[in-house]
Amino acid sequence: MTLTPDQQPAEQDTAVLAINVGQPQPLSGQKREVLSGIVKHPVSGPVFLSFTGMTGDAQADLENHGGPDKAVCVYDYSRYSVLEQLMNRKLDWGAFGENLTVKGCPEDQVRIGDVFEFGGAAVQISQPRQPCFKLAARYDFKELPVYFQESGYTGFYFRVLQEGEVAPASALRRIRTNPASMTVLEANRIMHQGRKDAAGMGALLAIPELSDSWRQTLLKRLDKLESGQ
């Protein structure tokens, strides 16, 4: 993989605690049927990671979840203890619908565009995760999406640059980062608290690796600001 001058090698291993997959199923306790792939369980052996996700994994809402820019959802285990206290319950791997439960990738230490080797695959951070009502529905805890959004501890998505086989024993090795890019935590601040921060939105839009969905949202917000709406 060729590095451009503004991309610095930054080899760093992150432990993968679990690879989690699941198929869409109805969420319990809903007034109407709500299908979701948020319930995931750890795999015990290798799986193939394609440009659109892992073998055995699927999403119900393909408009807002999945696709090449959101092929893999990642969450750092360091956040679990706070959420266990918040919800007063023990949480298992994949508790928040993430494909990878990891240790060593908190939102303030990784950047949009960071590239990692993962088993036989290569992946890149494309955007933070955006919490939705299904997080609250899974645990019947309506404050959960608000906590994710306000804290910025949302996790993030990988796009897949190179397909390959991955396994629970595979580590994530960061092989490329751009110090001029923006951390996942700062990107979350701009998206959720900086709705009138034109400079921040401009800086985020200047990152070429940012996902198309976030790019479109930010461009619409800037248009409204510029038109005085």
Short mmCIF file of C-alpha atoms in Angstrom, two decimals:
data_model
loop_
_atom_site.label_atom_id
_atom_site.label_comp_id
_atom_site.label_asym_id
_atom_site.label_seq_id
_atom_site.Cartn_x
_atom_site.Cartn_y
_atom_site.Cartn_z
CA MET A 1 0.00 0.00 0.00
CA THR A 2 1.54 3.34 -1.06
CA LEU A 3 1.56 6.23 1.42
CA THR A 4 1.26 9.83 0.31
CA PRO A 5 3.51 12.45 1.99
CA ASP A 6 0.78 13.62 4.40
CA GLN A 7 0.04 10.09 5.62
CA GLN A 8 2.31 8.88 8.37
CA PRO A 9 2.92 5.23 9.26
CA ALA A 10 1.58 4.56 12.75
CA GLU A 11 1.83 0.86 13.52
CA GLN A 12 -0.20 0.06 16.60
CA ASP A 13 -1.96 -3.14 17.55
CA THR A 14 -5.50 -3.16 18.91
CA ALA A 15 -6.88 -6.29 20.53
CA VAL A 16 -10.03 -7.70 18.95
CA LEU A 17 -12.05 -9.13 21.84
CA ALA A 18 -14.87 -10.47 19.68
CA ILE A 19 -16.16 -10.62 16.10
CA ASN A 20 -19.95 -10.42 16.23
CA VAL A 21 -22.53 -11.17 13.54
CA GLY A 22 -26.31 -11.43 13.41
CA GLN A 23 -29.33 -11.57 11.14
CA PRO A 24 -32.34 -9.23 11.25
CA GLN A 25 -35.00 -10.24 13.75
CA PRO A 26 -37.96 -8.53 15.44
CA LEU A 27 -37.12 -6.45 18.50
CA SER A 28 -39.27 -7.35 21.49
CA GLY A 29 -41.60 -4.95 23.26
CA GLN A 30 -42.46 -2.81 20.24
CA LYS A 31 -45.96 -1.59 19.31
CA ARG A 32 -45.29 -2.64 15.74
CA GLU A 33 -42.84 -5.09 14.27
CA VAL A 34 -39.36 -3.57 14.09
CA LEU A 35 -36.73 -5.67 12.36
CA SER A 36 -33.12 -5.09 13.28
CA GLY A 37 -29.73 -6.74 13.00
CA ILE A 38 -28.57 -5.10 16.24
CA VAL A 39 -28.60 -8.40 18.15
CA LYS A 40 -25.26 -10.01 17.39
CA HIS A 41 -23.29 -12.89 18.83
CA PRO A 42 -19.56 -13.72 18.77
CA VAL A 43 -18.21 -16.16 16.21
CA SER A 44 -15.72 -18.84 17.20
CA GLY A 45 -13.85 -19.19 13.92
CA PRO A 46 -12.77 -17.31 10.78
CA VAL A 47 -15.24 -15.35 8.64
CA PHE A 48 -14.84 -13.65 5.29
CA LEU A 49 -14.90 -9.86 5.27
CA SER A 50 -16.15 -8.46 1.97
CA PHE A 51 -16.60 -4.88 0.79
CA THR A 52 -20.12 -4.92 2.27
CA GLY A 53 -19.54 -6.79 5.51
CA MET A 54 -18.93 -10.11 7.19
CA THR A 55 -20.31 -13.50 6.24
CA GLY A 56 -23.27 -14.22 8.48
CA ASP A 57 -24.07 -10.58 9.20
CA ALA A 58 -26.91 -8.48 7.76
CA GLN A 59 -28.93 -5.31 8.36
CA ALA A 60 -32.67 -4.78 8.18
CA ASP A 61 -32.61 -1.06 7.28
CA LEU A 62 -30.27 -0.79 4.32
CA GLU A 63 -31.03 2.89 3.85
CA ASN A 64 -29.42 3.88 7.16
CA HIS A 65 -27.19 0.90 7.94
CA GLY A 66 -24.67 -1.18 6.05
CA GLY A 67 -23.22 -0.52 2.62
CA PRO A 68 -19.58 -0.03 1.60
CA ASP A 69 -18.97 2.99 3.87
CA LYS A 70 -20.48 1.18 6.87
CA ALA A 71 -19.36 -2.38 6.30
CA VAL A 72 -18.05 -2.95 9.83
CA CYS A 73 -19.24 -1.36 13.09
CA VAL A 74 -16.60 -1.04 15.83
CA TYR A 75 -16.97 -0.31 19.55
CA ASP A 76 -14.29 -0.01 22.20
CA TYR A 77 -14.73 -2.15 25.31
CA SER A 78 -13.45 0.66 27.54
CA ARG A 79 -16.94 2.19 27.31
CA TYR A 80 -18.73 -0.93 28.53
CA SER A 81 -18.20 -0.36 32.27
CA VAL A 82 -19.85 3.08 32.22
CA LEU A 83 -22.79 1.74 30.26
CA GLU A 84 -23.16 -1.26 32.56
CA GLN A 85 -23.46 1.14 35.47
CA LEU A 86 -25.82 3.41 33.56
CA MET A 87 -28.18 0.55 32.68
CA ASN A 88 -27.49 -1.55 35.79
CA ARG A 89 -26.84 -4.72 33.85
CA LYS A 90 -24.00 -6.93 32.67
CA LEU A 91 -23.24 -6.67 28.96
CA ASP A 92 -21.96 -9.34 26.60
CA TRP A 93 -19.71 -8.88 23.55
CA GLY A 94 -21.56 -7.18 20.72
CA ALA A 95 -23.95 -5.54 23.18
CA PHE A 96 -24.42 -2.46 21.00
CA GLY A 97 -24.68 -4.22 17.68
CA GLU A 98 -21.01 -3.79 16.85
CA ASN A 99 -19.24 -6.26 14.59
CA LEU A 100 -15.96 -5.75 16.41
CA THR A 101 -15.62 -5.35 20.15
CA VAL A 102 -12.07 -4.04 20.57
CA LYS A 103 -9.69 -2.74 23.19
CA GLY A 104 -7.47 0.17 22.22
CA CYS A 105 -9.50 2.26 19.74
CA PRO A 106 -11.32 4.92 21.78
CA GLU A 107 -12.91 7.72 19.81
CA ASP A 108 -10.38 10.33 20.90
CA GLN A 109 -7.41 8.28 19.68
CA VAL A 110 -8.45 7.32 16.14
CA ARG A 111 -9.09 9.53 13.12
CA ILE A 112 -11.27 9.57 10.06
CA GLY A 113 -9.20 7.91 7.33
CA ASP A 114 -7.05 5.74 9.61
CA VAL A 115 -6.18 2.45 7.89
CA PHE A 116 -5.78 -0.88 9.69
CA GLU A 117 -4.65 -4.34 8.72
CA PHE A 118 -7.11 -6.91 10.02
CA GLY A 119 -6.26 -10.54 9.31
CA GLY A 120 -6.21 -10.84 5.54
CA ALA A 121 -8.19 -7.63 5.07
CA ALA A 122 -7.50 -3.89 5.17
CA VAL A 123 -10.06 -1.45 6.60
CA GLN A 124 -10.43 2.32 6.98
CA ILE A 125 -12.42 4.54 9.35
CA SER A 126 -15.12 6.29 7.32
CA GLN A 127 -17.36 7.95 9.94
CA PRO A 128 -18.57 7.77 13.54
CA ARG A 129 -21.56 5.60 14.26
CA GLN A 130 -24.84 7.48 14.58
CA PRO A 131 -27.03 6.06 17.37
CA CYS A 132 -30.66 5.34 16.52
CA PHE A 133 -33.80 4.36 18.41
CA LYS A 134 -33.03 0.66 18.03
CA LEU A 135 -30.34 0.96 20.68
CA ALA A 136 -32.99 2.14 23.11
CA ALA A 137 -35.48 -0.47 21.91
CA ARG A 138 -33.12 -3.39 22.43
CA TYR A 139 -32.68 -2.61 26.13
CA ASP A 140 -35.90 -0.66 26.77
CA PHE A 141 -33.67 2.22 27.87
CA LYS A 142 -34.71 5.39 26.10
CA GLU A 143 -31.75 7.46 27.35
CA LEU A 144 -29.19 5.24 25.62
CA PRO A 145 -29.02 6.96 22.20
CA VAL A 146 -28.83 10.35 23.96
CA TYR A 147 -25.87 9.16 26.02
CA PHE A 148 -24.06 7.94 22.90
CA GLN A 149 -24.69 11.20 21.07
CA GLU A 150 -23.86 13.61 23.91
CA SER A 151 -20.77 11.74 25.09
CA GLY A 152 -19.39 11.19 21.60
CA TYR A 153 -18.59 7.60 22.58
CA THR A 154 -20.44 6.18 19.63
CA GLY A 155 -17.97 3.81 18.06
CA PHE A 156 -17.31 4.11 14.35
CA TYR A 157 -17.51 2.40 10.97
CA PHE A 158 -14.92 0.82 8.72
CA ARG A 159 -15.06 0.64 4.97
CA VAL A 160 -13.17 -2.33 3.52
CA LEU A 161 -10.21 -1.52 1.28
CA GLN A 162 -9.13 -5.12 0.79
CA GLU A 163 -11.33 -8.16 1.28
CA GLY A 164 -10.01 -11.14 3.23
CA GLU A 165 -10.51 -13.69 5.95
CA VAL A 166 -10.55 -12.47 9.56
CA ALA A 167 -10.72 -14.35 12.83
CA PRO A 168 -11.26 -13.57 16.53
CA ALA A 169 -7.51 -14.00 17.07
CA SER A 170 -6.72 -11.34 14.43
CA ALA A 171 -5.44 -8.03 15.78
CA LEU A 172 -6.18 -4.66 14.27
CA ARG A 173 -2.88 -3.02 13.30
CA ARG A 174 -3.06 0.66 12.44
CA ILE A 175 -0.73 1.16 9.49
CA ARG A 176 -1.67 4.65 8.32
CA THR A 177 -2.90 7.83 9.91
CA ASN A 178 -2.98 11.51 8.99
CA PRO A 179 -2.35 13.77 12.00
CA ALA A 180 -4.12 16.57 10.15
CA SER A 181 -7.33 14.56 10.02
CA MET A 182 -10.01 14.71 12.71
CA THR A 183 -10.63 12.29 15.58
CA VAL A 184 -13.88 10.39 15.71
CA LEU A 185 -14.72 12.24 18.95
CA GLU A 186 -14.28 15.68 17.35
CA ALA A 187 -16.29 14.61 14.29
CA ASN A 188 -19.09 13.62 16.65
CA ARG A 189 -18.95 17.00 18.37
CA ILE A 190 -19.34 18.81 15.06
CA MET A 191 -22.20 16.59 13.90
CA HIS A 192 -24.20 16.63 17.13
CA GLN A 193 -23.29 19.82 19.00
CA GLY A 194 -21.77 22.00 16.28
CA ARG A 195 -24.74 22.47 14.00
CA LYS A 196 -23.77 26.12 13.48
CA ASP A 197 -20.02 25.54 13.45
CA ALA A 198 -19.39 26.34 9.80
CA ALA A 199 -15.61 26.19 10.19
CA GLY A 200 -15.78 22.80 11.89
CA MET A 201 -18.09 21.43 9.23
CA GLY A 202 -15.78 22.75 6.55
CA ALA A 203 -12.80 21.04 8.17
CA LEU A 204 -14.68 17.77 8.39
CA LEU A 205 -15.79 18.03 4.76
CA ALA A 206 -12.17 18.58 3.75
CA ILE A 207 -11.31 15.03 4.82
CA PRO A 208 -11.51 12.99 1.58
CA GLU A 209 -12.08 9.71 3.41
CA LEU A 210 -15.29 10.92 5.10
CA SER A 211 -18.33 8.82 4.17
CA ASP A 212 -20.75 10.09 1.55
CA SER A 213 -23.73 10.06 3.94
CA TRP A 214 -22.02 12.35 6.45
CA ARG A 215 -20.78 14.54 3.62
CA GLN A 216 -24.32 15.03 2.29
CA THR A 217 -25.69 15.84 5.75
CA LEU A 218 -23.00 18.44 6.40
CA LEU A 219 -23.39 20.06 2.98
CA LYS A 220 -27.14 20.48 3.58
CA ARG A 221 -26.49 22.08 6.96
CA LEU A 222 -23.96 24.49 5.47
CA ASP A 223 -26.41 25.43 2.72
CA LYS A 224 -29.03 26.29 5.38
CA LEU A 225 -26.56 28.34 7.38
CA GLU A 226 -25.46 30.27 4.32
CA SER A 227 -29.06 30.95 3.31
CA GLY A 228 -29.94 32.11 6.82
CA GLN A 229 -32.41 29.34 7.56
#
